[in-house]
Tab-separated table of C-alpha atoms and ligand atoms in Angstrom:
chain	number	residue	atom	x	y	z
X	1	MET	CA	136.622	-53.291	30.882
X	2	THR	CA	138.002	-56.679	29.947
X	3	GLN	CA	135.451	-59.351	29.375
X	4	THR	CA	136.363	-62.841	28.262
X	5	ARG	CA	135.254	-63.372	24.702
X	6	GLU	CA	132.773	-66.087	23.925
X	7	ALA	CA	134.046	-69.441	22.588
X	8	TRP	CA	132.792	-72.814	21.342
X	9	GLY	CA	132.363	-75.536	23.957
X	10	SER	CA	134.218	-78.071	21.805
X	11	ARG	CA	135.749	-78.652	18.387
X	12	PHE	CA	132.775	-80.820	17.520
X	13	GLY	CA	130.463	-77.911	18.340
X	14	PHE	CA	132.444	-75.647	16.038
X	15	VAL	CA	132.392	-78.143	13.177
X	16	LEU	CA	128.633	-78.652	13.477
X	17	ALA	CA	127.914	-74.923	13.640
X	18	ALA	CA	130.203	-74.192	10.681
X	19	ALA	CA	128.714	-77.082	8.709
X	20	GLY	CA	125.316	-75.623	9.625
X	21	SER	CA	126.389	-72.319	8.122
X	22	ALA	CA	127.654	-74.004	4.971
X	23	VAL	CA	124.672	-76.315	4.501
X	24	GLY	CA	121.806	-74.064	3.528
X	25	LEU	CA	119.444	-73.102	0.756
X	26	GLY	CA	122.550	-73.283	-1.429
X	27	ASN	CA	122.770	-77.065	-0.993
X	28	ILE	CA	119.147	-78.104	-1.056
X	29	TRP	CA	117.417	-75.477	-3.175
X	30	LYS	CA	120.122	-74.104	-5.450
X	31	PHE	CA	122.586	-76.950	-6.045
X	32	PRO	CA	120.029	-79.470	-7.373
X	33	TYR	CA	118.491	-76.994	-9.790
X	34	ILE	CA	121.764	-75.622	-11.159
X	35	ALA	CA	123.068	-79.189	-11.523
X	36	GLY	CA	119.781	-80.019	-13.285
X	37	GLU	CA	120.049	-77.063	-15.632
X	38	ASN	CA	123.696	-77.668	-16.444
X	39	GLY	CA	123.635	-81.318	-17.348
X	40	GLY	CA	123.904	-83.258	-14.069
X	41	ALA	CA	126.962	-85.474	-13.583
X	42	ALA	CA	129.492	-83.509	-15.649
X	43	PHE	CA	128.561	-80.321	-13.822
X	44	ILE	CA	128.833	-82.053	-10.442
X	45	PHE	CA	132.296	-83.301	-11.353
X	46	ILE	CA	133.473	-79.760	-12.090
X	47	TYR	CA	131.835	-78.440	-8.938
X	48	LEU	CA	133.726	-81.050	-6.885
X	49	ILE	CA	137.022	-79.958	-8.404
X	50	CYS	CA	136.249	-76.311	-7.562
X	51	ILE	CA	135.445	-77.243	-3.976
X	52	ALA	CA	138.735	-79.120	-3.656
X	53	ILE	CA	141.091	-76.620	-5.264
X	54	ILE	CA	139.465	-73.311	-4.285
X	55	GLY	CA	136.886	-73.842	-1.569
X	56	PHE	CA	139.035	-75.944	0.745
X	57	PRO	CA	142.237	-73.819	0.605
X	58	VAL	CA	140.319	-70.541	1.045
X	59	LEU	CA	138.202	-71.989	3.864
X	60	ILE	CA	141.312	-72.907	5.856
X	61	GLY	CA	142.644	-69.369	5.277
X	62	GLU	CA	139.435	-67.664	6.327
X	63	ILE	CA	139.032	-69.695	9.523
X	64	LEU	CA	142.700	-69.055	10.366
X	65	ILE	CA	142.338	-65.263	10.131
X	66	GLY	CA	139.515	-65.461	12.676
X	67	ARG	CA	141.162	-67.998	14.954
X	68	THR	CA	144.474	-66.128	15.067
X	69	THR	CA	142.994	-62.719	15.872
X	70	GLN	CA	139.965	-63.929	17.879
X	71	LYS	CA	138.008	-61.073	16.305
X	72	ASN	CA	135.199	-60.162	13.893
X	73	PRO	CA	136.129	-59.472	10.214
X	74	VAL	CA	136.846	-55.747	10.743
X	75	GLY	CA	138.854	-56.203	13.947
X	76	ALA	CA	140.682	-59.189	12.459
X	77	PHE	CA	142.087	-57.302	9.470
X	78	ALA	CA	142.867	-54.292	11.660
X	79	ALA	CA	144.842	-56.541	14.026
X	80	LEU	CA	146.854	-58.131	11.225
X	81	THR	CA	147.610	-55.167	8.963
X	82	HIS	CA	146.792	-51.648	10.211
X	83	SER	CA	145.871	-50.958	6.602
X	84	LYS	CA	142.654	-49.088	5.806
X	85	LEU	CA	142.216	-51.071	2.616
X	86	TRP	CA	142.098	-54.409	4.424
X	87	VAL	CA	139.928	-53.079	7.213
X	88	SER	CA	137.431	-51.968	4.583
X	89	ILE	CA	137.445	-55.520	3.165
X	90	GLY	CA	136.405	-56.726	6.616
X	91	PHE	CA	133.754	-54.061	6.711
X	92	MET	CA	132.457	-55.212	3.357
X	93	GLY	CA	131.866	-58.609	4.942
X	94	VAL	CA	129.683	-57.060	7.624
X	95	ILE	CA	127.667	-55.257	4.938
X	96	ALA	CA	127.386	-58.480	2.919
X	97	GLY	CA	126.026	-60.231	6.026
X	98	PHE	CA	123.445	-57.483	6.365
X	99	LEU	CA	122.377	-57.736	2.726
X	100	ILE	CA	122.412	-61.532	2.306
X	101	LEU	CA	120.441	-62.147	5.480
X	102	SER	CA	117.771	-59.621	4.444
X	103	PHE	CA	116.741	-61.644	1.384
X	104	TYR	CA	117.793	-65.091	2.655
X	105	SER	CA	115.183	-64.695	5.362
X	106	VAL	CA	112.465	-64.194	2.754
X	107	ILE	CA	113.181	-67.607	1.167
X	108	GLY	CA	113.712	-69.048	4.650
X	109	GLY	CA	110.202	-67.808	5.427
X	110	TRP	CA	108.811	-69.626	2.378
X	111	THR	CA	110.305	-72.921	3.618
X	112	ILE	CA	108.473	-72.576	6.941
X	113	GLY	CA	105.402	-71.508	4.979
X	114	TYR	CA	105.583	-74.743	2.982
X	115	VAL	CA	105.827	-76.808	6.166
X	116	VAL	CA	102.646	-75.088	7.353
X	117	GLU	CA	100.887	-75.484	3.989
X	118	THR	CA	101.754	-79.197	4.001
X	119	ILE	CA	100.150	-79.568	7.422
X	120	ARG	CA	97.096	-77.615	6.257
X	121	GLY	CA	96.772	-80.056	3.362
X	122	SER	CA	97.035	-77.497	0.582
X	123	LEU	CA	99.985	-79.225	-1.086
X	124	SER	CA	98.515	-82.680	-1.625
X	125	ASN	CA	96.226	-82.424	-4.637
X	126	PHE	CA	98.352	-81.474	-7.603
X	127	ASN	CA	98.106	-83.327	-10.902
X	128	ASN	CA	101.085	-81.592	-12.484
X	129	PRO	CA	103.805	-79.022	-11.739
X	130	GLU	CA	101.727	-76.276	-13.381
X	131	GLU	CA	99.102	-76.591	-10.660
X	132	ALA	CA	101.796	-76.559	-7.986
X	133	GLY	CA	103.350	-73.562	-9.714
X	134	ALA	CA	100.025	-71.716	-9.668
X	135	LEU	CA	99.720	-72.206	-5.910
X	136	PHE	CA	103.328	-71.106	-5.425
X	137	GLY	CA	102.566	-67.915	-7.365
X	138	GLU	CA	99.486	-67.335	-5.256
X	139	LEU	CA	101.316	-67.852	-1.948
X	140	VAL	CA	104.368	-65.700	-2.610
X	141	GLY	CA	102.116	-63.132	-4.298
X	142	ASN	CA	100.194	-62.758	-1.055
X	143	VAL	CA	101.620	-59.865	1.000
X	144	GLY	CA	100.528	-61.228	4.378
X	145	TRP	CA	101.856	-64.736	3.674
X	146	GLY	CA	105.273	-63.515	2.537
X	147	LEU	CA	105.733	-60.951	5.296
X	148	GLY	CA	104.295	-63.203	7.979
X	149	PHE	CA	106.713	-66.050	7.346
X	150	HIS	CA	109.640	-63.654	6.870
X	151	THR	CA	108.817	-62.332	10.364
X	152	LEU	CA	108.517	-65.805	11.850
X	153	PHE	CA	111.815	-66.934	10.315
X	154	PHE	CA	113.582	-63.817	11.539
X	155	GLY	CA	112.154	-64.233	15.008
X	156	LEU	CA	113.768	-67.682	15.176
X	157	VAL	CA	117.125	-66.354	13.937
X	158	ILE	CA	117.160	-63.583	16.569
X	159	GLY	CA	115.963	-65.999	19.252
X	160	ILE	CA	118.988	-68.249	18.649
X	161	VAL	CA	121.698	-65.601	18.185
X	162	ILE	CA	120.643	-63.662	21.270
X	163	ARG	CA	121.456	-66.722	23.417
X	164	GLY	CA	125.105	-66.496	22.440
X	165	VAL	CA	127.762	-68.610	20.800
X	166	GLN	CA	127.581	-71.641	23.076
X	167	GLY	CA	124.061	-71.398	24.428
X	168	GLY	CA	122.447	-70.340	21.151
X	169	ILE	CA	124.381	-71.171	18.001
X	170	GLU	CA	126.287	-74.251	19.180
X	171	ARG	CA	123.393	-75.738	21.105
X	172	SER	CA	120.857	-75.277	18.314
X	173	SER	CA	123.293	-76.672	15.735
X	174	LYS	CA	123.818	-79.772	17.878
X	175	ILE	CA	120.079	-80.342	17.829
X	176	MET	CA	119.276	-79.304	14.276
X	177	MET	CA	122.143	-80.852	12.302
X	178	PRO	CA	121.458	-84.462	13.389
X	179	ILE	CA	117.758	-83.938	12.582
X	180	LEU	CA	118.725	-82.606	9.172
X	181	LEU	CA	120.901	-85.639	8.449
X	182	SER	CA	118.282	-88.119	9.623
X	183	ILE	CA	115.611	-86.520	7.436
X	184	LEU	CA	117.914	-86.653	4.426
X	185	VAL	CA	118.594	-90.346	4.985
X	186	ILE	CA	114.834	-91.065	5.139
X	187	LEU	CA	114.230	-89.069	1.943
X	188	ILE	CA	117.057	-90.859	0.118
X	189	ILE	CA	115.720	-94.274	1.072
X	190	ARG	CA	112.286	-93.194	-0.184
X	191	GLY	CA	113.801	-91.781	-3.383
X	192	VAL	CA	115.943	-94.759	-4.401
X	193	THR	CA	113.187	-97.282	-3.703
X	194	LEU	CA	110.778	-95.554	-6.094
X	195	GLU	CA	110.168	-97.274	-9.398
X	196	GLY	CA	112.217	-95.537	-12.070
X	197	ALA	CA	114.684	-94.099	-9.569
X	198	SER	CA	117.632	-95.473	-11.548
X	199	LYS	CA	117.088	-92.831	-14.240
X	200	GLY	CA	117.593	-90.162	-11.601
X	201	LEU	CA	120.772	-91.859	-10.389
X	202	ALA	CA	122.075	-92.132	-13.945
X	203	PHE	CA	121.444	-88.405	-14.375
X	204	LEU	CA	123.668	-87.765	-11.357
X	205	TRP	CA	126.464	-90.228	-12.129
X	206	VAL	CA	126.724	-90.603	-15.898
X	207	PRO	CA	128.344	-87.466	-17.301
X	208	ASP	CA	127.242	-85.850	-20.539
X	209	TRP	CA	130.277	-83.725	-21.318
X	210	SER	CA	128.598	-81.950	-24.206
X	211	LYS	CA	126.585	-79.967	-21.661
X	212	ILE	CA	129.671	-78.345	-20.183
X	213	THR	CA	130.200	-74.812	-21.388
X	214	GLY	CA	132.465	-72.069	-20.042
X	215	GLN	CA	129.396	-70.593	-18.406
X	216	ALA	CA	128.673	-73.863	-16.575
X	217	VAL	CA	132.227	-73.951	-15.215
X	218	LEU	CA	131.853	-70.439	-13.873
X	219	ILE	CA	128.514	-71.255	-12.267
X	220	ALA	CA	130.102	-74.272	-10.570
X	221	LEU	CA	132.941	-72.113	-9.294
X	222	GLY	CA	130.672	-69.365	-7.985
X	223	HIS	CA	128.498	-71.896	-6.249
X	224	ALA	CA	131.446	-73.697	-4.620
X	225	PHE	CA	132.021	-70.444	-2.941
X	226	PHE	CA	128.498	-69.534	-1.859
X	227	THR	CA	127.826	-73.019	-0.534
X	228	LEU	CA	130.858	-72.949	1.780
X	229	SER	CA	129.802	-69.517	3.175
X	230	LEU	CA	133.092	-68.052	1.987
X	231	GLY	CA	134.063	-64.470	1.290
X	232	MET	CA	132.115	-62.427	3.814
X	233	GLY	CA	133.599	-63.378	7.127
X	234	ALA	CA	131.051	-65.906	8.377
X	235	MET	CA	133.710	-68.630	8.614
X	236	LEU	CA	136.170	-66.043	9.909
X	237	THR	CA	133.776	-65.095	12.717
X	238	TYR	CA	132.995	-68.720	13.602
X	239	GLY	CA	136.749	-69.394	13.501
X	240	SER	CA	137.297	-66.561	15.968
X	241	TYR	CA	135.501	-68.561	18.674
X	242	MET	CA	137.750	-71.570	18.064
X	243	SER	CA	140.432	-72.742	20.475
X	244	LYS	CA	144.105	-72.627	19.506
X	245	GLN	CA	144.372	-76.264	20.504
X	246	ASP	CA	142.048	-77.389	17.732
X	247	ASN	CA	143.106	-78.484	14.280
X	248	VAL	CA	141.925	-75.966	11.674
X	249	VAL	CA	142.890	-78.052	8.652
X	250	SER	CA	141.078	-81.221	9.641
X	251	SER	CA	138.068	-79.195	10.850
X	252	ALA	CA	137.897	-77.421	7.487
X	253	ALA	CA	138.142	-80.790	5.737
X	254	LEU	CA	135.231	-82.092	7.780
X	255	ILE	CA	133.122	-79.006	7.010
X	256	VAL	CA	133.827	-79.365	3.294
X	257	PHE	CA	133.019	-83.069	3.441
X	258	LEU	CA	129.693	-82.520	5.243
X	259	ASP	CA	128.647	-79.674	2.955
X	260	THR	CA	129.469	-81.619	-0.199
X	261	ALA	CA	128.003	-84.898	1.002
X	262	ILE	CA	124.759	-83.178	1.978
X	263	ALA	CA	124.463	-81.399	-1.384
X	264	ILE	CA	124.957	-84.707	-3.226
X	265	MET	CA	122.531	-86.488	-0.905
X	266	ALA	CA	119.925	-83.786	-1.534
X	267	GLY	CA	120.534	-84.277	-5.262
X	268	VAL	CA	119.949	-88.039	-4.932
X	269	ALA	CA	116.763	-87.582	-2.890
X	270	ILE	CA	115.368	-84.996	-5.299
X	271	PHE	CA	116.330	-86.416	-8.707
X	272	THR	CA	115.283	-89.997	-7.974
X	273	ALA	CA	111.827	-88.636	-7.101
X	274	VAL	CA	111.695	-86.204	-10.036
X	275	PHE	CA	112.730	-88.855	-12.597
X	276	ALA	CA	110.474	-91.522	-11.095
X	277	SER	CA	107.544	-89.145	-11.747
X	278	GLY	CA	108.794	-88.382	-15.249
X	279	LEU	CA	109.158	-84.660	-14.569
X	280	ASP	CA	111.698	-82.169	-15.873
X	281	PRO	CA	115.014	-82.070	-13.937
X	282	ALA	CA	115.893	-78.688	-15.484
X	283	ALA	CA	112.940	-76.785	-14.055
X	284	GLY	CA	115.167	-74.067	-12.569
X	285	PRO	CA	114.604	-72.220	-9.295
X	286	GLY	CA	111.042	-73.563	-9.094
X	287	LEU	CA	112.267	-77.185	-8.933
X	288	ILE	CA	111.797	-77.305	-5.166
X	289	PHE	CA	108.640	-75.252	-4.758
X	290	GLN	CA	106.797	-76.310	-7.932
X	291	THR	CA	108.102	-79.626	-9.259
X	292	LEU	CA	108.616	-81.386	-5.926
X	293	PRO	CA	105.137	-80.686	-4.490
X	294	ALA	CA	103.758	-82.241	-7.684
X	295	VAL	CA	105.995	-85.276	-7.110
X	296	PHE	CA	104.865	-85.609	-3.486
X	297	SER	CA	101.201	-85.398	-4.550
X	298	THR	CA	101.506	-88.564	-6.613
X	299	MET	CA	103.482	-90.545	-4.032
X	300	PRO	CA	101.811	-92.797	-1.453
X	301	GLY	CA	102.326	-91.084	1.911
X	302	GLY	CA	103.663	-88.087	0.009
X	303	VAL	CA	102.353	-85.641	2.557
X	304	TYR	CA	104.764	-86.993	5.208
X	305	PHE	CA	107.695	-86.722	2.830
X	306	SER	CA	106.619	-83.228	1.869
X	307	PHE	CA	106.525	-82.243	5.543
X	308	LEU	CA	109.979	-83.740	6.156
X	309	PHE	CA	111.445	-82.180	3.042
X	310	PHE	CA	110.365	-78.623	3.800
X	311	LEU	CA	111.344	-79.032	7.435
X	312	LEU	CA	114.786	-80.090	6.210
X	313	LEU	CA	114.960	-76.980	4.047
X	314	ALA	CA	113.846	-74.723	6.903
X	315	ILE	CA	116.468	-76.156	9.272
X	316	ALA	CA	119.203	-75.786	6.667
X	317	ALA	CA	118.203	-72.161	6.043
X	318	LEU	CA	118.036	-71.378	9.758
X	319	THR	CA	121.513	-72.671	10.644
X	320	SER	CA	122.934	-70.579	7.768
X	321	ALA	CA	120.972	-67.458	8.653
X	322	ILE	CA	122.281	-67.431	12.232
X	323	SER	CA	125.861	-67.343	10.924
X	324	LEU	CA	124.999	-64.302	8.807
X	325	LEU	CA	123.546	-62.409	11.767
X	326	GLU	CA	126.474	-63.465	13.970
X	327	VAL	CA	128.937	-61.630	11.680
X	328	VAL	CA	127.059	-58.360	12.195
X	329	VAL	CA	126.558	-58.918	15.926
X	330	ALA	CA	130.227	-59.854	16.489
X	331	TYR	CA	131.292	-56.614	14.815
X	332	PHE	CA	129.171	-54.435	17.087
X	333	VAL	CA	130.090	-56.436	20.197
X	334	ASP	CA	133.881	-56.454	19.553
X	335	GLU	CA	134.382	-53.079	17.939
X	336	LYS	CA	131.639	-50.871	19.290
X	337	GLY	CA	131.260	-52.284	22.773
X	338	TRP	CA	127.582	-53.266	22.428
X	339	ASP	CA	126.233	-56.098	24.519
X	340	ARG	CA	125.040	-59.163	22.586
X	341	LYS	CA	121.401	-58.671	23.462
X	342	GLY	CA	121.252	-55.064	22.302
X	343	ALA	CA	123.279	-55.713	19.146
X	344	THR	CA	121.143	-58.729	18.186
X	345	LEU	CA	117.868	-56.887	18.684
X	346	VAL	CA	118.855	-53.590	17.081
X	347	PHE	CA	120.774	-54.934	14.083
X	348	GLY	CA	118.664	-58.081	13.690
X	349	GLY	CA	115.670	-55.714	13.707
X	350	SER	CA	117.250	-53.464	11.061
X	351	ILE	CA	118.071	-56.408	8.790
X	352	PHE	CA	114.524	-57.638	9.216
X	353	LEU	CA	113.246	-54.228	8.066
X	354	LEU	CA	115.597	-54.238	5.094
X	355	GLY	CA	114.124	-57.636	4.177
X	356	ILE	CA	110.615	-56.196	3.876
X	357	PRO	CA	111.099	-54.689	0.404
X	358	SER	CA	112.634	-58.039	-0.636
X	359	ALA	CA	109.525	-59.837	0.608
X	360	LEU	CA	107.349	-57.302	-1.217
X	361	SER	CA	109.331	-57.867	-4.439
X	362	PHE	CA	107.064	-60.836	-5.117
X	363	ASN	CA	103.840	-58.897	-4.781
X	364	LEU	CA	103.320	-55.155	-4.105
X	365	MET	CA	106.711	-54.134	-5.472
X	366	ALA	CA	106.954	-56.721	-8.274
X	367	ASP	CA	106.737	-54.053	-10.942
X	368	MET	CA	109.187	-51.644	-9.376
X	369	LYS	CA	112.332	-52.410	-11.329
X	370	ILE	CA	115.845	-51.064	-10.921
X	371	PHE	CA	117.855	-51.944	-14.063
X	372	ASP	CA	115.233	-54.506	-14.910
X	373	LYS	CA	115.571	-56.244	-11.545
X	374	THR	CA	113.292	-56.285	-8.512
X	375	PHE	CA	114.622	-55.093	-5.154
X	376	PHE	CA	115.126	-58.743	-4.149
X	377	ASP	CA	117.117	-59.485	-7.307
X	378	VAL	CA	119.287	-56.393	-6.864
X	379	VAL	CA	120.241	-57.235	-3.276
X	380	ASP	CA	120.843	-60.882	-4.184
X	381	PHE	CA	122.973	-59.905	-7.183
X	382	VAL	CA	125.108	-57.337	-5.354
X	383	ALA	CA	125.720	-59.617	-2.383
X	384	SER	CA	126.122	-63.041	-4.010
X	385	ASN	CA	127.659	-62.096	-7.334
X	386	VAL	CA	129.761	-59.083	-6.388
X	387	LEU	CA	130.562	-58.881	-2.666
X	388	LEU	CA	131.069	-62.622	-2.003
X	389	PRO	CA	133.431	-63.408	-4.896
X	390	PHE	CA	135.311	-60.164	-4.302
X	391	GLY	CA	135.643	-60.923	-0.585
X	392	GLY	CA	136.846	-64.448	-1.382
X	393	LEU	CA	139.395	-63.132	-3.834
X	394	MET	CA	140.707	-60.714	-1.225
X	395	ILE	CA	140.925	-63.433	1.438
X	396	ALA	CA	142.949	-65.665	-0.902
X	397	ILE	CA	145.252	-62.736	-1.761
X	398	PHE	CA	145.563	-61.745	1.878
X	399	VAL	CA	146.556	-65.177	3.163
X	400	GLY	CA	148.639	-66.026	0.076
X	401	TRP	CA	150.493	-62.755	-0.420
X	402	ILE	CA	150.068	-60.205	2.375
X	403	TRP	CA	150.166	-62.081	5.666
X	404	SER	CA	153.715	-63.439	5.997
X	405	ARG	CA	154.046	-67.085	5.093
X	406	THR	CA	155.913	-67.897	8.309
X	407	ALA	CA	153.098	-66.365	10.354
X	408	VAL	CA	150.400	-68.196	8.364
X	409	ILE	CA	152.131	-71.535	8.766
X	410	ALA	CA	152.791	-70.946	12.461
X	411	ALA	CA	149.097	-70.119	12.941
X	412	ALA	CA	147.961	-73.135	10.945
X	413	LYS	CA	150.275	-75.469	12.860
X	414	GLU	CA	148.695	-74.618	16.201
X	415	GLY	CA	146.674	-77.733	16.915
X	416	ALA	CA	147.835	-79.331	13.646
X	417	GLU	CA	151.554	-79.893	14.261
X	418	THR	CA	151.485	-83.601	13.389
X	419	LEU	CA	149.493	-83.059	10.242
X	420	PHE	CA	152.044	-80.607	8.838
X	421	GLU	CA	154.941	-82.865	9.879
X	422	SER	CA	153.479	-86.062	8.476
X	423	TYR	CA	152.438	-84.502	5.178
X	424	PRO	CA	155.088	-81.915	4.268
X	425	TRP	CA	153.661	-81.566	0.723
X	426	PHE	CA	150.435	-80.213	2.166
X	427	GLU	CA	151.916	-76.797	2.919
X	428	THR	CA	153.343	-76.447	-0.612
X	429	LEU	CA	150.134	-77.485	-2.316
X	430	TRP	CA	147.950	-75.325	-0.083
X	431	PHE	CA	150.032	-72.255	-0.902
X	432	ILE	CA	150.066	-72.914	-4.642
X	433	PHE	CA	146.278	-73.063	-4.619
X	434	LEU	CA	145.935	-70.009	-2.377
X	435	LYS	CA	148.436	-67.807	-4.159
X	436	TYR	CA	147.786	-68.615	-7.797
X	437	VAL	CA	144.939	-70.972	-8.613
X	438	ALA	CA	142.233	-69.502	-6.378
X	439	PRO	CA	142.813	-65.785	-7.120
X	440	ILE	CA	142.928	-66.315	-10.897
X	441	LEU	CA	139.838	-68.475	-11.004
X	442	ILE	CA	137.871	-66.298	-8.577
X	443	ALA	CA	138.784	-63.188	-10.566
X	444	LEU	CA	137.328	-64.922	-13.619
X	445	VAL	CA	134.051	-65.676	-11.805
X	446	LEU	CA	133.844	-62.115	-10.627
X	447	LEU	CA	134.453	-60.602	-14.038
X	448	ASN	CA	131.966	-63.030	-15.488
X	449	SER	CA	129.242	-62.164	-13.005
X	450	LEU	CA	129.746	-58.511	-13.881
X	451	GLY	CA	129.375	-59.411	-17.532
X	452	ILE	CA	132.992	-58.541	-18.388
X	453	VAL	CA	134.257	-61.945	-19.583
Q	1	LIG	N1	126.324	-71.369	2.641
Q	1	LIG	C1	124.965	-70.950	2.689
Q	1	LIG	C2	124.129	-71.809	1.757
Q	1	LIG	O1	124.626	-72.711	1.135
Q	1	LIG	C3	124.792	-69.487	2.332
Q	1	LIG	C4	125.687	-68.542	3.070
Q	1	LIG	C5	126.567	-67.732	2.370
Q	1	LIG	C6	125.674	-68.497	4.460
Q	1	LIG	C7	127.428	-66.892	3.038
Q	1	LIG	C8	126.542	-67.652	5.155
Q	1	LIG	C9	127.428	-66.852	4.429
Q	1	LIG	O2	122.959	-71.620	1.649
C-alpha cells in the first residue's frame, strides 16, 4: 500500500515548528539559571560560540539526513547505510524521545499548574523567595497536583500530534509561537522599565571572565545542544517533512537565530526583574518557580505578569514536547505500518505511564534512590547527558565522515543552489566544523558528563 507521506504546508510552517521544538524549557527555565550560576555575560558569550560552531553545523546535517531520506531516524539511517550500527543510532533517538518526553511532561505539567495557581491567587502574597519556595515544595510534593498536571499536559501533547503534521503540529505552532513572542516582548518591556533594571542588564552584558572555568565551558556546550533539540532525531524527523525545494541552510540559520534570540530575551526579562527586586541571580533550578513568584508578588500588577510568564513557559514546553512524541510516532508509522491515530494513542499513552514514576519522584518515591538519584534524575541524566550528546556526536561523524561528501553537498544544494554558489567558503567551513571541531568538542562534553574528564 503506498500512501503519500505527510509534509509541511510551507517552509515558514517548518521553521516555526522547528523553532517551537528548539524553544522550550531549555531556553526559559534552564538557560537563565545556568547563565546565572556561571557568571552571566562571559558564560553567554561562550554559549553563543558553541551555538555557532557546533549547533549550527550539526543542525544543518541533522535536518539534511531527514529531508534527503524523507524518513524517521531509524528508516533514515537504514536508507543511507544498510549498516546495523547506524540503524541502532537512529533507534537510540527513538528511545531518547521516549525517555525525555516522560520527564519533560512532568515539568511541563508544573508550568500549567503555575498558570492555574496564579489564577487561583495562591502566588501573590510572598514576602521572600523562601515563602515561594515553601509553596513550590508543597505543590510538587502533592501527588494529585503533580500527576494531575502531568496528565493534563500529556493530553494536550497527544491532542496536537494526533491531528498530524500539518493539521496538528504546524497549525498549533503557527498559533502558539506568535503568542510566545508577544508575551516575551511584554515581559521585557516590563522588566527594563523597572527601577534598578540596569543592574540586571549589566549582569547579562558585562563579562566577568574570572567566573569561566572548564566546567562552565562544558555546560555551555552541552546546553547549546539540548536547546537546539539536537542528537535524538527530532530535527531529523521534522526535516523529513520538508520539501526539496526549500533551503535547509537558511532555514537552520533562522531556527538558530530564533532559539538564541528567545533565550537571550528570556534572560533579559528575568534578570531585570530579579535584580530590580534585589534577589539572587544564582538561585539555580528554583529561579523560575521560587525566585520569580517572589518578584511578581512585589510588583504592581504582578499577578498579570505571573500569568503571562507561566503561560509563556507552558507554550514553550508544549511545542517542544510535540516534537519529542512525533519522533516516536513517525517511527511506528513509517517502519511498522501503524496509523497515526493508533501510534499516537498507544505510544503517547505508554510514555505518559513511564512519566508517572518521574512525577512521583517529587513525593511518594522521593526516597527511592538509584545511585543516589531519584527516578526522575536517572531518566533525565541518561537521556540529556548520555543519549543526546552521543547522538549528536554520531550525527556529526555520520555527515562529516560516513555519508559521501558529494552526496551531502548535492543534498544540501537542493533549494540552496545560489547560497552555495555565492558563498563558496561556506562549504569548506561547514565541513571543517562538522568533521573536526564538533566531534572533538562533543566527545569532551560526553566524557565530562560521564565524569571521565
Ligand atoms: N530544545 C528543547 C528545549 O530547549 C528540548 C528538546 C530536546 C526538545 C530534544 C526536543 C528534543 O527545551
